[in-house]
Amino acid sequence: MDFKPAHPETVSAQALGWIDERTRAITPPIHVSSTYLRDADNQYRSGRVYARADNPAFDQAEAVLCALEEGAQALLFASGMAAATAVFQALAPGDHVLAPRVMYWSLRNWLTTFATGWGLQVELIDMHDPAAVQAAVRPGHTKLVWIETPANPLWTVTDIAATASIAHAAGALLAVDSTVATPVLTRPLALGADLVMHAATKYLNGHSDLVAGALVTRADNEHWQRVRKVRAQLGGTLGSFEAWLLLRGMRTLHLRVRAACASAQRIAEHFSRHPHVAEVLYPGLPGFAGHGVARSQMAGGFGGMLSVRVKSGPDGGEAAAIATAAHVGLWKRATSLGGTESLIEHRASVEGAGTPAPPDLLRLSVGIEHVDDLIDDMEQALRRAYA
Ligand SMILES: Cc1ncc(COP(=O)(O)O)c(C=O)c1O
């Protein structure tokens, strides 16, 4: 682009202003080739060899993500889990890593089973408490600190800058799962993180029609080169069509995230005063434990995710929560988050044994519908659940 935009909204809306020099198309084609021609003298001057390692279909989406996260390089993956696990698989057996007790459950599960079996020393801690991080890091031995903020499903907030200082002083990298915050609200690399991870399945794509993951690094270092190899060799590589859809989804990222944040704030405030609700967990509520840190590292909103703990009904809190979810009409009873449509789920049922989600908790992903419709639907569901 000749004109360098000052605002990230412009970067995403125009996908960095890409134009196809040959056809003058303003959206890229979908490259589907699995292999690339070798030069007659046996070289690969194009830099492309085989699509498990690399694919021109990724270039534009990776460049947009890099610009939004202010990073050096980005990599797309076949899922958020493929991206996250690549960060750990680029370490060596015996390395010590710290991860939060409250985090995306499937990654926690992988860390405590597969990764531990493979030789990583995984320690789960109260990551939102800098004193706990300080006490747990082992200088020279801890190679990675993984945080998620706000973190599923309690929306626990972790101070990125404070955790980065502790990790770096111990010689460890800091990686942030920023799926819920998105680059619209938080830029972890600018706060000192080394890596940002996104389940691009969620807000980055935003339409619940693909599964994808992404990593962005602050620097092209040895660990990043190993991450790149993990993708190329293990093959957690995104498909061409999904990469193209993701780029299209990211064009409206700012509009969608801002709309979801505004509605989530209103829903959180509304239901925190509701007679059938015991507690609303949302970083945008002034009484929420992580609100102060969230204010300092989230700009323009506190995210589209919140959880509602319902009051106990005649059959207990869990039954009341499940009954409320049973009676919604507009909200969709489904897992996942970050789409245009609002979702509701009884989180303990999804996570199973060992979940930090109390049995009375409903996790809400707020979409971009009219907020009054969302509030009215929840109101009638609660009325019917407690009738
Ligand atoms: C915060 C967070 N991180 C990572 C993931 C994993 O992403 P994916 O489902 O694309 O593998 C999810 C999925 O729900 C998530 O919510």
Coordinates of C-alpha atoms and ligand atoms in Angstrom, one line a residue:
M1 CA 0.0 0.0 0.0
D2 CA 1.4 3.4 -0.9
F3 CA -0.3 5.2 1.9
K4 CA 0.6 3.8 5.3
P5 CA -2.6 3.8 7.5
A6 CA -2.4 5.1 11.0
H7 CA -5.2 2.9 12.3
P8 CA -5.5 -0.9 12.6
E9 CA -9.2 -0.7 11.4
T10 CA -7.8 0.4 8.1
V11 CA -5.3 -2.4 7.9
S12 CA -7.9 -5.1 8.5
A13 CA -10.7 -3.5 6.4
Q14 CA -8.4 -3.5 3.3
A15 CA -6.3 -6.5 4.3
L16 CA -3.3 -4.3 4.0
G17 CA -4.5 -2.9 0.6
W18 CA -3.3 -5.9 -1.4
I19 CA -3.8 -5.6 -5.2
D20 CA -3.0 -8.4 -7.7
E21 CA -0.5 -6.7 -10.0
R22 CA -1.5 -8.9 -12.9
T23 CA -5.3 -8.8 -12.8
R24 CA -5.9 -5.7 -10.6
A25 CA -8.1 -7.8 -8.3
I26 CA -8.5 -6.3 -4.9
T27 CA -9.1 -9.7 -3.2
P28 CA -6.6 -12.5 -3.5
P29 CA -7.2 -15.7 -5.4
I30 CA -7.3 -19.0 -3.6
H31 CA -4.0 -20.8 -4.2
V32 CA -4.6 -24.6 -4.1
S33 CA -1.3 -26.0 -5.4
S34 CA 0.2 -28.6 -3.1
T35 CA 3.6 -28.4 -4.9
Y36 CA 5.9 -25.8 -6.6
L37 CA 8.1 -26.0 -9.7
R38 CA 11.8 -26.5 -9.2
D39 CA 14.1 -24.3 -11.3
A40 CA 16.0 -26.1 -14.2
D41 CA 19.3 -25.7 -12.3
N42 CA 17.8 -27.6 -9.4
Q43 CA 17.2 -24.6 -7.1
Y44 CA 13.9 -23.4 -5.5
R45 CA 14.4 -19.6 -6.0
S46 CA 10.7 -19.0 -5.3
G47 CA 11.2 -20.1 -1.8
R48 CA 8.1 -22.5 -2.2
V49 CA 8.6 -26.2 -2.2
Y50 CA 5.6 -28.0 -0.8
A51 CA 2.3 -26.8 0.7
R52 CA 2.7 -28.7 4.1
A53 CA 5.5 -26.2 4.9
D54 CA 4.2 -23.1 3.2
N55 CA 1.5 -21.8 1.0
P56 CA 1.0 -18.4 -0.8
A57 CA -2.7 -18.7 0.4
F58 CA -1.3 -17.8 3.9
D59 CA 0.7 -14.7 2.9
Q60 CA -1.9 -12.1 3.1
A61 CA -3.6 -13.3 6.3
E62 CA -0.3 -13.8 8.0
A63 CA 0.8 -10.3 7.0
V64 CA -2.4 -8.7 8.3
L65 CA -2.1 -10.5 11.6
C66 CA 1.6 -9.4 11.9
A67 CA 0.5 -5.8 11.3
L68 CA -2.4 -6.0 13.8
E69 CA -0.2 -7.6 16.5
E70 CA 2.9 -5.5 15.7
G71 CA 4.9 -8.7 15.3
A72 CA 7.9 -9.8 13.2
Q73 CA 6.3 -12.9 11.6
A74 CA 3.1 -14.9 11.8
L75 CA 2.1 -18.5 11.0
L76 CA -1.3 -19.9 10.3
F77 CA -2.2 -23.4 11.7
A78 CA -4.9 -25.9 11.1
S79 CA -6.5 -25.1 14.5
G80 CA -5.9 -23.1 17.6
M81 CA -4.8 -26.3 19.3
A82 CA -2.3 -27.0 16.5
A83 CA -0.9 -23.4 17.0
A84 CA -0.7 -23.7 20.8
T85 CA 0.8 -27.2 20.9
A86 CA 3.5 -26.2 18.4
V87 CA 4.8 -23.6 20.9
F88 CA 5.3 -26.4 23.4
Q89 CA 6.5 -29.0 20.9
A90 CA 9.3 -26.6 19.9
L91 CA 10.7 -27.0 23.5
A92 CA 12.8 -30.0 24.6
P93 CA 11.9 -32.9 26.9
G94 CA 12.9 -31.9 30.4
D95 CA 12.1 -28.2 30.0
H96 CA 9.9 -26.7 32.7
V97 CA 6.9 -24.7 31.7
L98 CA 4.3 -22.7 33.7
A99 CA 0.6 -22.6 32.6
P100 CA -2.5 -21.3 34.4
R101 CA -4.9 -23.4 36.4
V102 CA -7.7 -21.5 34.7
M103 CA -7.3 -21.8 30.9
Y104 CA -8.8 -23.3 27.8
W105 CA -9.6 -26.8 29.1
S106 CA -8.5 -28.8 26.0
L107 CA -5.0 -27.3 26.1
R108 CA -4.7 -27.8 29.8
N109 CA -5.8 -31.4 29.3
W110 CA -3.1 -31.9 26.6
L111 CA -0.4 -30.3 28.8
T112 CA -1.2 -32.5 31.7
T113 CA -1.4 -35.7 29.7
F114 CA 0.4 -35.8 26.3
A115 CA 3.0 -33.1 26.9
T116 CA 3.9 -34.4 30.4
G117 CA 4.2 -37.9 29.0
W118 CA 6.5 -36.5 26.3
G119 CA 8.8 -35.1 29.0
L120 CA 7.8 -31.5 29.5
Q121 CA 7.6 -30.5 33.2
V122 CA 4.3 -28.8 33.3
E123 CA 3.3 -26.8 36.4
L124 CA -0.2 -25.2 36.7
I125 CA -0.3 -22.1 38.9
D126 CA -2.5 -19.2 39.8
M127 CA -1.2 -17.2 36.8
H128 CA -3.1 -14.0 37.6
D129 CA -1.1 -13.6 40.9
P130 CA 2.4 -12.3 40.0
A131 CA 3.7 -13.5 43.4
A132 CA 2.7 -17.1 42.5
V133 CA 4.5 -16.7 39.1
Q134 CA 7.6 -15.4 40.8
A135 CA 7.6 -18.2 43.3
A136 CA 7.1 -20.9 40.6
V137 CA 9.7 -19.8 37.9
R138 CA 13.0 -21.7 38.0
P139 CA 15.7 -19.4 36.5
G140 CA 17.5 -21.2 33.7
H141 CA 15.1 -24.2 33.8
T142 CA 11.7 -22.6 33.1
K143 CA 11.7 -22.1 29.3
L144 CA 8.1 -20.9 28.7
V145 CA 5.4 -19.2 30.6
W146 CA 1.9 -19.6 29.0
I147 CA -0.9 -17.2 29.9
E148 CA -4.5 -16.7 28.7
T149 CA -6.2 -13.4 29.4
P150 CA -9.1 -13.1 29.9
A151 CA -9.1 -16.9 30.6
N152 CA -11.8 -19.4 30.0
P153 CA -14.3 -19.8 31.6
L154 CA -13.9 -17.5 34.6
W155 CA -12.4 -14.6 32.6
T156 CA -9.5 -14.4 35.0
V157 CA -7.2 -11.5 34.0
T158 CA -3.4 -11.7 34.0
D159 CA -1.1 -8.8 33.9
I160 CA 0.9 -9.3 30.7
A161 CA 3.7 -6.8 31.4
A162 CA 4.3 -7.9 34.9
T163 CA 4.3 -11.6 33.9
A164 CA 6.7 -10.8 31.0
S165 CA 9.2 -9.2 33.4
I166 CA 9.2 -12.2 35.7
A167 CA 9.5 -14.7 32.8
H168 CA 12.3 -12.8 31.1
A169 CA 14.3 -12.4 34.4
A170 CA 14.2 -16.2 34.7
G171 CA 15.3 -16.7 31.0
A172 CA 11.8 -17.9 29.9
L173 CA 9.7 -16.9 26.9
L174 CA 6.2 -15.5 27.5
A175 CA 3.4 -16.7 25.2
V176 CA -0.2 -15.3 25.4
D177 CA -3.4 -16.9 24.3
S178 CA -5.1 -13.7 23.2
T179 CA -8.1 -15.4 21.5
V180 CA -10.7 -13.6 23.7
A181 CA -9.0 -10.2 23.8
T182 CA -8.2 -10.1 20.1
P183 CA -5.7 -7.6 18.7
V184 CA -8.5 -5.0 18.7
L185 CA -8.4 -4.8 22.5
T186 CA -4.9 -6.0 23.6
R187 CA -1.5 -6.2 21.9
P188 CA 0.5 -8.6 24.0
L189 CA 3.8 -8.1 22.1
A190 CA 3.8 -4.4 22.8
L191 CA 3.4 -5.3 26.5
G192 CA 6.5 -7.6 26.5
A193 CA 5.2 -11.0 25.4
D194 CA 7.3 -13.0 23.0
L195 CA 4.5 -14.9 21.2
V196 CA 0.8 -14.4 20.7
M197 CA -1.6 -17.2 19.9
H198 CA -5.1 -17.1 18.5
A199 CA -7.7 -19.7 18.0
A200 CA -8.5 -18.0 14.7
T201 CA -11.6 -20.1 14.7
K202 CA -13.1 -17.5 17.0
Y203 CA -13.1 -13.7 16.6
L204 CA -10.4 -13.4 13.9
N205 CA -12.6 -15.3 11.5
G206 CA -15.8 -14.5 13.3
H207 CA -18.4 -16.5 11.4
S208 CA -18.3 -20.0 12.9
D209 CA -17.4 -21.5 9.6
L210 CA -13.8 -22.7 9.9
V211 CA -11.2 -24.0 12.3
A212 CA -7.9 -22.3 12.3
G213 CA -5.0 -21.1 14.5
A214 CA -2.3 -18.5 14.4
L215 CA 0.9 -17.5 16.1
V216 CA 2.7 -14.2 15.9
T217 CA 6.2 -13.7 17.2
R218 CA 8.0 -10.6 18.3
A219 CA 11.3 -11.8 16.9
D220 CA 12.6 -14.4 14.5
N221 CA 14.6 -16.5 17.0
E222 CA 15.7 -20.1 17.5
H223 CA 12.4 -21.1 19.2
W224 CA 10.4 -19.6 16.3
Q225 CA 12.4 -21.5 13.8
R226 CA 11.6 -24.7 15.6
V227 CA 7.9 -23.7 15.7
R228 CA 8.0 -23.3 12.0
K229 CA 9.6 -26.8 11.7
V230 CA 6.9 -28.2 13.9
R231 CA 4.2 -26.9 11.5
A232 CA 6.1 -28.1 8.4
Q233 CA 6.9 -31.5 9.7
L234 CA 3.9 -32.4 11.8
G235 CA 1.6 -30.9 9.2
G236 CA -0.8 -28.9 11.3
T237 CA -1.1 -26.6 8.3
L238 CA -4.2 -24.7 7.4
G239 CA -6.1 -25.4 4.1
S240 CA -6.1 -22.8 1.3
F241 CA -9.8 -22.2 1.4
E242 CA -9.8 -21.7 5.2
A243 CA -6.9 -19.2 4.9
W244 CA -8.9 -17.2 2.3
L245 CA -12.1 -17.3 4.4
L246 CA -10.0 -16.1 7.4
L247 CA -8.7 -13.2 5.5
R248 CA -12.2 -12.2 4.6
G249 CA -13.4 -12.6 8.2
M250 CA -10.6 -10.4 9.5
R251 CA -11.8 -7.4 7.3
T252 CA -14.7 -6.9 9.7
L253 CA -12.8 -7.8 12.9
H254 CA -12.9 -4.3 14.5
L255 CA -16.6 -3.8 13.9
R256 CA -17.6 -7.2 15.2
V257 CA -15.4 -7.1 18.3
R258 CA -16.5 -3.6 19.2
A259 CA -20.2 -4.5 18.8
A260 CA -19.7 -7.7 20.9
C261 CA -17.9 -5.8 23.6
A262 CA -20.6 -3.1 23.9
S263 CA -23.4 -5.7 24.1
A264 CA -21.4 -7.9 26.6
Q265 CA -20.9 -4.9 28.9
R266 CA -24.7 -4.2 28.8
I267 CA -25.6 -7.8 29.4
A268 CA -23.1 -8.1 32.2
E269 CA -24.5 -5.0 33.9
H270 CA -28.1 -6.0 33.4
F271 CA -27.8 -9.6 34.8
S272 CA -25.5 -8.6 37.7
R273 CA -28.7 -7.0 39.1
H274 CA -31.0 -9.9 38.3
P275 CA -32.9 -11.8 41.1
H276 CA -32.1 -15.2 39.6
V277 CA -28.4 -14.5 39.1
A278 CA -25.8 -15.0 41.9
E279 CA -22.8 -13.5 40.1
V280 CA -21.7 -12.3 36.7
L281 CA -18.1 -12.8 35.8
Y282 CA -16.9 -10.2 33.3
P283 CA -13.7 -8.1 33.3
G284 CA -15.7 -5.0 32.4
L285 CA -17.6 -4.9 35.8
P286 CA -15.9 -2.6 38.3
G287 CA -16.4 -5.2 41.1
F288 CA -14.6 -8.0 39.1
A289 CA -11.3 -9.0 40.6
G290 CA -9.2 -8.4 37.4
H291 CA -11.0 -5.2 36.4
G292 CA -8.1 -2.9 37.2
V293 CA -5.5 -4.9 35.2
A294 CA -8.0 -5.3 32.4
R295 CA -8.5 -1.5 32.2
S296 CA -4.8 -1.1 31.9
Q297 CA -4.2 -3.6 29.1
M298 CA -7.5 -3.7 27.2
A299 CA -8.5 -0.7 25.2
G300 CA -12.0 -0.1 23.7
G301 CA -13.8 -2.9 25.6
F302 CA -13.5 -5.9 27.8
G303 CA -14.3 -8.6 25.3
G304 CA -17.5 -10.4 24.2
M305 CA -17.2 -13.3 26.7
L306 CA -18.8 -13.5 30.1
S307 CA -20.1 -16.1 32.5
V308 CA -23.3 -16.0 34.6
R309 CA -23.6 -18.0 37.8
V310 CA -27.3 -18.6 38.4
K311 CA -28.9 -18.9 41.8
S312 CA -29.8 -22.3 43.1
G313 CA -33.3 -23.4 42.1
P314 CA -35.4 -26.2 43.7
D315 CA -33.0 -28.9 42.2
G316 CA -29.8 -26.9 42.8
G317 CA -27.6 -24.6 40.8
E318 CA -26.6 -27.0 38.1
A319 CA -30.2 -28.0 37.3
A320 CA -31.1 -24.3 37.2
A321 CA -28.3 -23.4 34.9
I322 CA -29.1 -26.3 32.5
A323 CA -32.8 -25.4 32.6
T324 CA -32.0 -21.8 31.7
A325 CA -29.9 -22.9 28.7
A326 CA -32.8 -25.3 27.7
H327 CA -35.3 -22.4 27.5
V328 CA -33.3 -19.9 25.3
G329 CA -34.6 -19.3 21.8
L330 CA -32.2 -16.8 20.2
W331 CA -29.0 -17.8 22.0
K332 CA -27.6 -21.0 20.5
R333 CA -26.8 -23.8 22.9
A334 CA -23.4 -24.6 21.4
T335 CA -19.7 -24.6 22.4
S336 CA -17.1 -22.2 20.8
L337 CA -17.1 -18.4 20.8
G338 CA -16.4 -15.3 18.7
G339 CA -19.0 -15.7 16.0
T340 CA -21.7 -13.3 14.8
E341 CA -24.3 -15.4 16.7
S342 CA -24.5 -15.5 20.5
L343 CA -23.8 -18.9 22.1
I344 CA -24.6 -20.2 25.6
E345 CA -23.3 -23.4 27.3
H346 CA -23.2 -25.1 30.6
R347 CA -19.5 -25.1 30.8
A348 CA -18.9 -27.8 33.4
S349 CA -20.7 -30.3 31.1
V350 CA -18.2 -29.5 28.4
E351 CA -15.0 -29.6 30.5
G352 CA -15.9 -32.6 32.8
A353 CA -13.8 -33.7 35.8
G354 CA -11.2 -31.2 37.1
T355 CA -13.0 -28.1 35.6
P356 CA -12.7 -24.9 37.5
A357 CA -16.2 -24.0 36.3
P358 CA -18.7 -24.1 39.1
P359 CA -21.8 -26.3 38.3
D360 CA -24.1 -23.2 38.2
L361 CA -22.1 -21.4 35.5
L362 CA -23.3 -20.6 32.0
R363 CA -20.7 -19.3 29.6
L364 CA -21.9 -16.7 27.1
S365 CA -20.4 -15.7 23.8
V366 CA -22.0 -12.5 22.8
G367 CA -22.5 -12.0 19.1
I368 CA -23.6 -8.9 17.1
E369 CA -27.4 -9.2 17.3
H370 CA -29.4 -6.4 18.8
V371 CA -28.5 -6.4 22.5
D372 CA -32.2 -6.0 23.6
D373 CA -33.2 -9.2 21.8
L374 CA -30.4 -11.0 23.7
I375 CA -31.4 -9.6 27.0
D376 CA -35.1 -10.3 26.4
D377 CA -34.4 -13.9 25.4
M378 CA -32.3 -14.5 28.6
E379 CA -34.9 -12.9 30.7
Q380 CA -37.7 -15.2 29.4
A381 CA -35.4 -18.3 29.8
L382 CA -34.6 -17.4 33.4
R383 CA -38.3 -16.8 34.1
R384 CA -39.2 -20.2 32.7
A385 CA -36.3 -22.0 34.5
Y386 CA -37.4 -20.7 37.9
A387 CA -41.2 -20.9 37.3
Ligands
LIG1 C1 -9.1 -19.5 24.4 C2 -9.0 -20.7 23.4 N1 -7.7 -21.1 23.1 C3 -7.6 -22.1 22.2 C4 -8.7 -22.8 21.6 C5 -8.4 -23.9 20.7 O1 -8.8 -23.5 19.4 P1 -9.3 -24.5 18.3 O2 -10.7 -25.0 18.7 O3 -9.3 -23.7 17.0 O4 -8.3 -25.6 18.2 C6 -9.9 -22.4 22.0 C7 -11.1 -23.1 21.5 O5 -12.2 -23.0 22.0 C8 -10.1 -21.3 22.9 O6 -11.3 -20.9 23.3

